CSV table of C-alpha atoms and ligand atoms in Angstrom, one decimal:
chain,number,residue,atom,x,y,z
Y,1,MET,CA,31.2,-44.9,21.1
Y,2,THR,CA,34.1,-42.9,19.5
Y,3,ALA,CA,33.9,-45.0,16.4
Y,4,LEU,CA,30.2,-44.1,16.1
Y,5,LEU,CA,31.0,-40.3,16.4
Y,6,VAL,CA,33.7,-40.2,13.6
Y,7,ARG,CA,32.0,-42.6,11.2
Y,8,PRO,CA,31.7,-40.8,7.9
Y,9,ARG,CA,28.5,-40.5,6.0
Y,10,PRO,CA,28.2,-42.9,3.1
Y,11,ILE,CA,30.1,-41.3,0.2
Y,12,ALA,CA,27.4,-42.5,-2.2
Y,13,ARG,CA,25.0,-39.8,-1.0
Y,14,LEU,CA,27.4,-36.9,-1.9
Y,15,PRO,CA,26.8,-36.7,-5.7
Y,16,THR,CA,23.2,-35.8,-5.1
Y,17,LEU,CA,24.3,-32.5,-3.5
Y,18,ARG,CA,24.8,-29.5,-5.8
Y,19,SER,CA,28.3,-28.3,-6.1
Y,20,HIS,CA,27.9,-25.2,-3.8
Y,21,HIS,CA,26.1,-27.3,-1.2
Y,22,ARG,CA,28.9,-29.9,-1.5
Y,23,LEU,CA,31.5,-27.3,-0.5
Y,24,ALA,CA,29.4,-26.0,2.3
Y,25,PHE,CA,29.1,-29.6,3.5
Y,26,LEU,CA,32.9,-29.9,3.3
Y,27,GLN,CA,33.3,-26.8,5.5
Y,28,ARG,CA,30.8,-28.1,8.0
Y,29,SER,CA,32.5,-31.5,8.1
Y,30,TYR,CA,35.8,-29.7,8.8
Y,31,LYS,CA,34.3,-27.9,11.7
Y,32,LEU,CA,33.0,-31.2,13.1
Y,33,GLY,CA,36.6,-32.3,13.1
Y,34,SER,CA,36.1,-35.3,10.9
Y,35,THR,CA,39.2,-35.4,8.7
Y,36,LEU,CA,37.9,-38.7,7.2
Y,37,ARG,CA,35.1,-36.8,5.4
Y,38,VAL,CA,37.4,-34.0,4.2
Y,39,THR,CA,39.8,-36.5,2.7
Y,40,ALA,CA,37.0,-38.4,1.0
Y,41,MET,CA,35.7,-35.2,-0.5
Y,42,SER,CA,38.9,-33.7,-1.7
Y,43,SER,CA,40.1,-36.8,-3.4
Y,44,SER,CA,36.8,-37.1,-5.3
Y,45,SER,CA,37.1,-37.2,-9.1
Y,46,ASP,CA,33.8,-35.3,-9.5
Y,47,PRO,CA,34.4,-33.0,-12.5
Y,48,SER,CA,32.1,-30.3,-11.0
Y,49,MET,CA,34.7,-29.7,-8.3
Y,50,VAL,CA,38.0,-27.8,-8.5
Y,51,PRO,CA,40.9,-30.0,-7.6
Y,52,LYS,CA,42.3,-29.0,-4.1
Y,53,PRO,CA,39.8,-26.2,-3.5
Y,54,TYR,CA,41.6,-25.3,-0.3
Y,55,LEU,CA,44.8,-24.4,-2.2
Y,56,ALA,CA,45.1,-20.7,-3.1
Y,57,ARG,CA,46.0,-20.1,-6.8
Y,58,ALA,CA,48.7,-17.4,-7.4
Y,59,MET,CA,47.7,-16.4,-10.9
Y,60,ALA,CA,44.3,-17.9,-11.9
Y,61,ALA,CA,40.8,-17.2,-10.6
Y,62,VAL,CA,39.5,-20.8,-10.8
Y,63,ASP,CA,36.1,-22.4,-10.3
Y,64,PRO,CA,34.5,-25.6,-11.4
Y,65,SER,CA,33.7,-24.2,-14.9
Y,66,HIS,CA,37.1,-22.5,-15.2
Y,67,PRO,CA,39.6,-25.0,-13.7
Y,68,GLU,CA,42.5,-23.1,-15.4
Y,69,GLY,CA,41.0,-19.6,-14.8
Y,70,THR,CA,39.8,-17.2,-17.5
Y,71,SER,CA,40.5,-18.9,-20.8
Y,72,GLY,CA,43.0,-17.1,-23.1
Y,73,ARG,CA,44.0,-14.7,-20.3
Y,74,ASP,CA,47.6,-13.5,-20.3
Y,75,THR,CA,48.5,-13.1,-16.7
Y,76,ARG,CA,51.8,-11.4,-17.5
Y,77,GLY,CA,53.2,-13.1,-14.4
Y,78,MET,CA,50.9,-11.2,-12.1
Y,79,SER,CA,49.1,-12.4,-9.0
Y,80,VAL,CA,45.3,-12.5,-9.3
Y,81,LEU,CA,45.1,-9.3,-7.2
Y,82,GLN,CA,47.7,-7.6,-9.3
Y,83,GLN,CA,45.6,-8.5,-12.4
Y,84,HIS,CA,42.5,-7.0,-10.7
Y,85,VAL,CA,44.3,-3.7,-10.3
Y,86,ALA,CA,46.4,-3.7,-13.5
Y,87,PHE,CA,43.4,-2.6,-15.6
Y,88,PHE,CA,43.6,0.8,-13.9
Y,89,ASP,CA,47.2,1.3,-14.7
Y,90,ARG,CA,46.4,3.1,-18.0
Y,91,ASN,CA,49.9,3.7,-19.1
Y,92,GLY,CA,51.3,0.3,-17.9
Y,93,ASP,CA,54.1,1.7,-15.7
Y,94,GLY,CA,53.2,-0.4,-12.7
Y,95,ILE,CA,51.7,2.6,-10.8
Y,96,VAL,CA,48.1,3.6,-10.5
Y,97,TYR,CA,47.6,7.3,-9.9
Y,98,PRO,CA,44.1,8.7,-8.9
Y,99,TRP,CA,43.4,10.0,-12.3
Y,100,GLU,CA,44.1,6.6,-13.8
Y,101,THR,CA,41.7,5.0,-11.3
Y,102,PHE,CA,39.2,7.6,-12.4
Y,103,GLN,CA,39.8,7.0,-16.1
Y,104,GLY,CA,39.4,3.2,-15.6
Y,105,MET,CA,36.1,3.7,-13.8
Y,106,ARG,CA,34.8,5.9,-16.5
Y,107,ALA,CA,35.9,3.4,-19.1
Y,108,ILE,CA,33.8,0.6,-17.5
Y,109,GLY,CA,30.7,2.8,-17.4
Y,110,LEU,CA,30.6,4.4,-14.0
Y,111,GLY,CA,29.2,7.9,-13.8
Y,112,LEU,CA,31.3,11.0,-13.2
Y,113,PRO,CA,30.4,11.7,-9.5
Y,114,VAL,CA,30.9,8.1,-8.4
Y,115,SER,CA,34.1,7.8,-10.3
Y,116,LEU,CA,35.5,11.0,-8.8
Y,117,VAL,CA,34.7,10.1,-5.2
Y,118,THR,CA,35.6,6.4,-5.5
Y,119,SER,CA,38.9,6.9,-7.2
Y,120,LEU,CA,40.0,9.4,-4.6
Y,121,PHE,CA,38.9,7.1,-1.7
Y,122,ILE,CA,40.7,4.1,-3.2
Y,123,ASN,CA,44.0,6.0,-3.8
Y,124,LEU,CA,43.8,7.6,-0.4
Y,125,VAL,CA,43.4,4.3,1.4
Y,126,MET,CA,45.7,2.1,-0.7
Y,127,SER,CA,48.5,4.5,-1.6
Y,128,TYR,CA,50.6,4.4,1.6
Y,129,PRO,CA,50.6,0.7,2.3
Y,130,THR,CA,51.9,0.0,-1.2
Y,131,GLN,CA,54.8,2.5,-1.2
Y,132,PRO,CA,58.3,1.1,-1.7
Y,133,SER,CA,59.6,3.2,1.3
Y,134,TRP,CA,58.1,4.8,4.4
Y,135,ILE,CA,57.8,8.2,2.6
Y,136,PRO,CA,54.2,8.9,1.6
Y,137,SER,CA,53.4,9.8,-2.0
Y,138,PRO,CA,51.9,13.3,-2.4
Y,139,LEU,CA,50.3,12.1,-5.7
Y,140,LEU,CA,48.7,9.1,-3.9
Y,141,SER,CA,50.4,6.6,-6.2
Y,142,ILE,CA,49.5,2.9,-5.8
Y,143,HIS,CA,52.4,0.5,-6.6
Y,144,ILE,CA,51.0,-2.7,-8.2
Y,145,LYS,CA,54.0,-4.7,-7.1
Y,146,ASN,CA,52.9,-4.2,-3.5
Y,147,ILE,CA,49.2,-4.2,-3.9
Y,148,HIS,CA,48.8,-7.2,-1.6
Y,149,LYS,CA,49.7,-4.8,1.2
Y,150,GLY,CA,46.5,-2.9,0.4
Y,151,LYS,CA,44.4,-5.9,1.5
Y,152,HIS,CA,42.0,-4.9,4.2
Y,153,GLY,CA,39.7,-6.8,6.5
Y,154,SER,CA,35.9,-7.5,6.5
Y,155,ASP,CA,36.1,-8.8,3.0
Y,156,SER,CA,35.3,-12.3,1.5
Y,157,GLU,CA,38.9,-13.4,2.1
Y,158,THR,CA,39.0,-14.7,-1.5
Y,159,TYR,CA,42.3,-12.9,-2.0
Y,160,ASP,CA,44.8,-14.1,0.6
Y,161,THR,CA,47.4,-11.8,2.1
Y,162,GLU,CA,49.7,-12.4,-0.9
Y,163,GLY,CA,47.1,-11.6,-3.5
Y,164,ARG,CA,46.3,-15.2,-4.4
Y,165,PHE,CA,42.8,-16.5,-5.2
Y,166,ASP,CA,41.3,-19.0,-2.7
Y,167,PRO,CA,38.7,-21.1,-4.6
Y,168,SER,CA,36.9,-22.3,-1.5
Y,169,LYS,CA,36.4,-18.7,-0.2
Y,170,PHE,CA,35.1,-17.7,-3.6
Y,171,ASP,CA,32.7,-20.5,-3.6
Y,172,ALA,CA,31.6,-19.7,-0.1
Y,173,ILE,CA,30.4,-16.3,-1.3
Y,174,PHE,CA,27.6,-18.1,-3.2
Y,175,SER,CA,27.1,-21.2,-1.0
Y,176,LYS,CA,26.6,-19.0,2.1
Y,177,PHE,CA,24.8,-15.9,0.7
Y,178,GLY,CA,23.2,-16.9,-2.6
Y,179,ARG,CA,20.0,-18.0,-0.9
Y,180,THR,CA,17.7,-17.4,-3.9
Y,181,HIS,CA,20.0,-18.4,-6.7
Y,182,PRO,CA,22.9,-20.8,-6.3
Y,183,ASN,CA,25.2,-18.8,-8.6
Y,184,ALA,CA,24.2,-15.2,-8.2
Y,185,LEU,CA,23.6,-12.6,-5.5
Y,186,THR,CA,20.7,-10.2,-5.1
Y,187,GLU,CA,21.3,-6.7,-3.8
Y,188,ASP,CA,20.0,-7.7,-0.3
Y,189,GLU,CA,22.2,-10.8,-0.3
Y,190,ILE,CA,25.2,-8.6,-0.9
Y,191,SER,CA,24.3,-6.4,2.0
Y,192,THR,CA,23.8,-9.4,4.3
Y,193,MET,CA,27.2,-10.7,3.2
Y,194,LEU,CA,28.9,-7.4,3.9
Y,195,LYS,CA,27.5,-7.4,7.4
Y,196,SER,CA,28.5,-11.0,8.0
Y,197,ASN,CA,32.0,-10.4,6.8
Y,198,ARG,CA,32.7,-7.6,9.2
Y,199,ASN,CA,35.7,-7.8,11.5
Y,200,MET,CA,35.6,-6.1,14.9
Y,201,TYR,CA,36.3,-2.3,14.8
Y,202,ASP,CA,37.5,-2.6,11.3
Y,203,PHE,CA,35.9,0.6,10.0
Y,204,VAL,CA,38.3,1.1,7.0
Y,205,GLY,CA,37.6,-2.5,5.9
Y,206,TRP,CA,33.9,-2.1,6.3
Y,207,ALA,CA,33.9,1.0,4.2
Y,208,ALA,CA,36.3,-0.5,1.6
Y,209,ALA,CA,34.4,-3.7,1.2
Y,210,THR,CA,31.0,-1.9,1.0
Y,211,LEU,CA,32.4,0.3,-1.8
Y,212,GLU,CA,34.0,-2.6,-3.7
Y,213,TRP,CA,30.8,-4.6,-3.7
Y,214,ASN,CA,28.5,-1.7,-4.4
Y,215,ILE,CA,30.4,-0.5,-7.4
Y,216,LEU,CA,30.7,-4.1,-8.6
Y,217,TYR,CA,26.9,-4.4,-8.3
Y,218,LYS,CA,26.4,-1.1,-10.2
Y,219,VAL,CA,28.6,-2.1,-13.2
Y,220,GLY,CA,28.0,-5.9,-13.1
Y,221,LYS,CA,24.3,-6.5,-12.3
Y,222,ASP,CA,22.2,-8.2,-15.0
Y,223,LYS,CA,18.7,-7.3,-16.3
Y,224,GLU,CA,17.1,-9.1,-13.3
Y,225,GLY,CA,19.2,-7.2,-10.9
Y,226,LEU,CA,21.4,-10.2,-10.1
Y,227,LEU,CA,25.2,-10.2,-9.7
Y,228,GLN,CA,26.2,-13.4,-11.4
Y,229,ARG,CA,29.0,-15.7,-10.1
Y,230,GLU,CA,30.9,-15.3,-13.4
Y,231,THR,CA,30.8,-11.5,-13.2
Y,232,VAL,CA,32.3,-11.7,-9.7
Y,233,ARG,CA,35.0,-14.1,-10.8
Y,234,GLY,CA,35.8,-11.7,-13.7
Y,235,ALA,CA,36.1,-8.9,-11.2
Y,236,PHE,CA,38.6,-10.9,-9.1
Y,237,ASP,CA,41.0,-11.4,-12.0
Y,238,GLY,CA,40.2,-8.1,-13.7
Y,239,SER,CA,38.9,-9.7,-16.9
Y,240,LEU,CA,35.4,-8.2,-16.2
Y,241,PHE,CA,36.8,-4.7,-16.5
Y,242,GLU,CA,38.3,-5.4,-19.9
Y,243,ARG,CA,35.0,-6.9,-21.1
Y,244,LEU,CA,33.0,-4.0,-19.9
Y,245,GLN,CA,35.4,-1.5,-21.5
Y,246,ASP,CA,35.2,-3.4,-24.8
Y,247,SER,CA,31.5,-3.5,-24.8
Y,248,LYS,CA,31.2,0.2,-23.9
Y,249,LYS,CA,33.6,1.0,-26.8
Y,250,SER,CA,31.7,-1.0,-29.3
Y,251,SER,CA,28.3,0.4,-28.3
P,1,HEM,C1,35.3,-0.5,-10.6
P,1,HEM,C2,36.4,-0.8,-10.0
P,1,HEM,C3,36.6,-1.9,-8.9
P,1,HEM,C4,35.7,-2.9,-8.5
P,1,HEM,C5,34.3,-3.1,-9.0
P,1,HEM,C6,36.4,-3.6,-7.4
P,1,HEM,C7,35.8,-4.6,-6.8
P,1,HEM,C8,36.5,-5.4,-5.8
P,1,HEM,C9,35.9,-6.5,-5.2
P,1,HEM,C10,34.5,-7.1,-5.4
P,1,HEM,C11,36.8,-7.0,-4.3
P,1,HEM,C12,36.7,-8.2,-3.4
P,1,HEM,C13,36.2,-7.8,-2.0
P,1,HEM,C14,36.0,-9.1,-1.2
P,1,HEM,O1,36.7,-10.1,-1.3
P,1,HEM,O2,35.0,-9.0,-0.4
P,1,HEM,C15,38.0,-6.2,-4.5
P,1,HEM,C16,39.2,-6.3,-3.7
P,1,HEM,C17,40.2,-5.5,-3.9
P,1,HEM,N1,40.4,-4.4,-4.7
P,1,HEM,FE1,39.0,-3.8,-6.0
P,1,HEM,N2,37.6,-3.1,-7.3
P,1,HEM,C18,37.8,-2.0,-8.2
P,1,HEM,C19,38.9,-1.2,-8.3
P,1,HEM,C20,40.0,-1.4,-7.6
P,1,HEM,C21,41.2,-0.5,-7.7
P,1,HEM,C22,41.3,0.7,-8.7
P,1,HEM,C23,42.1,-0.9,-6.8
P,1,HEM,C24,43.4,-0.4,-6.6
P,1,HEM,C25,44.2,0.2,-7.4
P,1,HEM,C26,41.5,-2.1,-6.1
P,1,HEM,C27,42.1,-2.8,-5.2
P,1,HEM,C28,41.6,-3.9,-4.5
P,1,HEM,C29,42.3,-4.6,-3.5
P,1,HEM,C30,43.7,-4.3,-2.9
P,1,HEM,C31,41.4,-5.6,-3.1
P,1,HEM,C32,41.7,-6.6,-2.0
P,1,HEM,C33,40.9,-6.3,-0.8
P,1,HEM,C34,41.0,-7.4,0.2
P,1,HEM,O3,40.9,-8.6,-0.2
P,1,HEM,O4,41.1,-7.1,1.4
P,1,HEM,N3,40.3,-2.3,-6.6
P,1,HEM,N4,37.7,-5.2,-5.4
P,2,CA,CA1,50.2,4.1,-14.4
């Protein structure tokens, strides 16, 4: 009887699944407690899968099309979360002041009122947890070295508590919520995701995650109103911000 319960599905059926379904299947298998299936999946040599998708990457936002992260990116020894934030450090001193957040937002094409309100909110929320001592910063500085301490709840959990990038959590954004397109999110799907990601009584996290995804949608949506997987990956390692700034400059 037990043997019947734990018997894995024939491996031969797996390649017919699309990559995002395959990962969802992996997660379901895990919940069922069948380590046999998980082992079989992770040792697969299928090129459309990231090796060891459960292993958080310190410096690279990896997915099956970018197994080494964004090509040609100089990580400067920073974690993926530090890279996300470094774009806003306009003078490169390791500290992000509210006016730098504001300038960065304007540089990627956000409007004046949104940039004003959002930059103030971000620096208000993230300044204190990232300070090098218990004394608050009157100028609301954010220290990039400690940005992992600015991690909040009710998010996708793609960044771990040390600011690394978890490829399986990133993939789950699309396998769980990309109902209409496997590699993109509609505005409605983003709002479903935000509600699903909520942790109990985590009002700061709800607000922060809503803001993050709403501004990302604003700057990153394509002509069809879709937020593409590649745009989201670029937001995680900050390369999207540089791309947007360059395209704004050249237009
Ligand atoms: C236009 C600018 C920005 C956009 C579009 C943006 C977008 C995002 C997105 C989509 C996430 C992932 C949320 C999730 O996993 O559900 C995120 C996380 C994060 N962002 Fe930003 N962000 C921006 C600016 C900033 C700035 C200026 C800072 C700080 C200086 C910052 C700090 C963070 C931190 C600490 C996280 C981790 C949150 C967590 O995982 O709990 N972001 N951001
Ligand atoms: Ca700075």
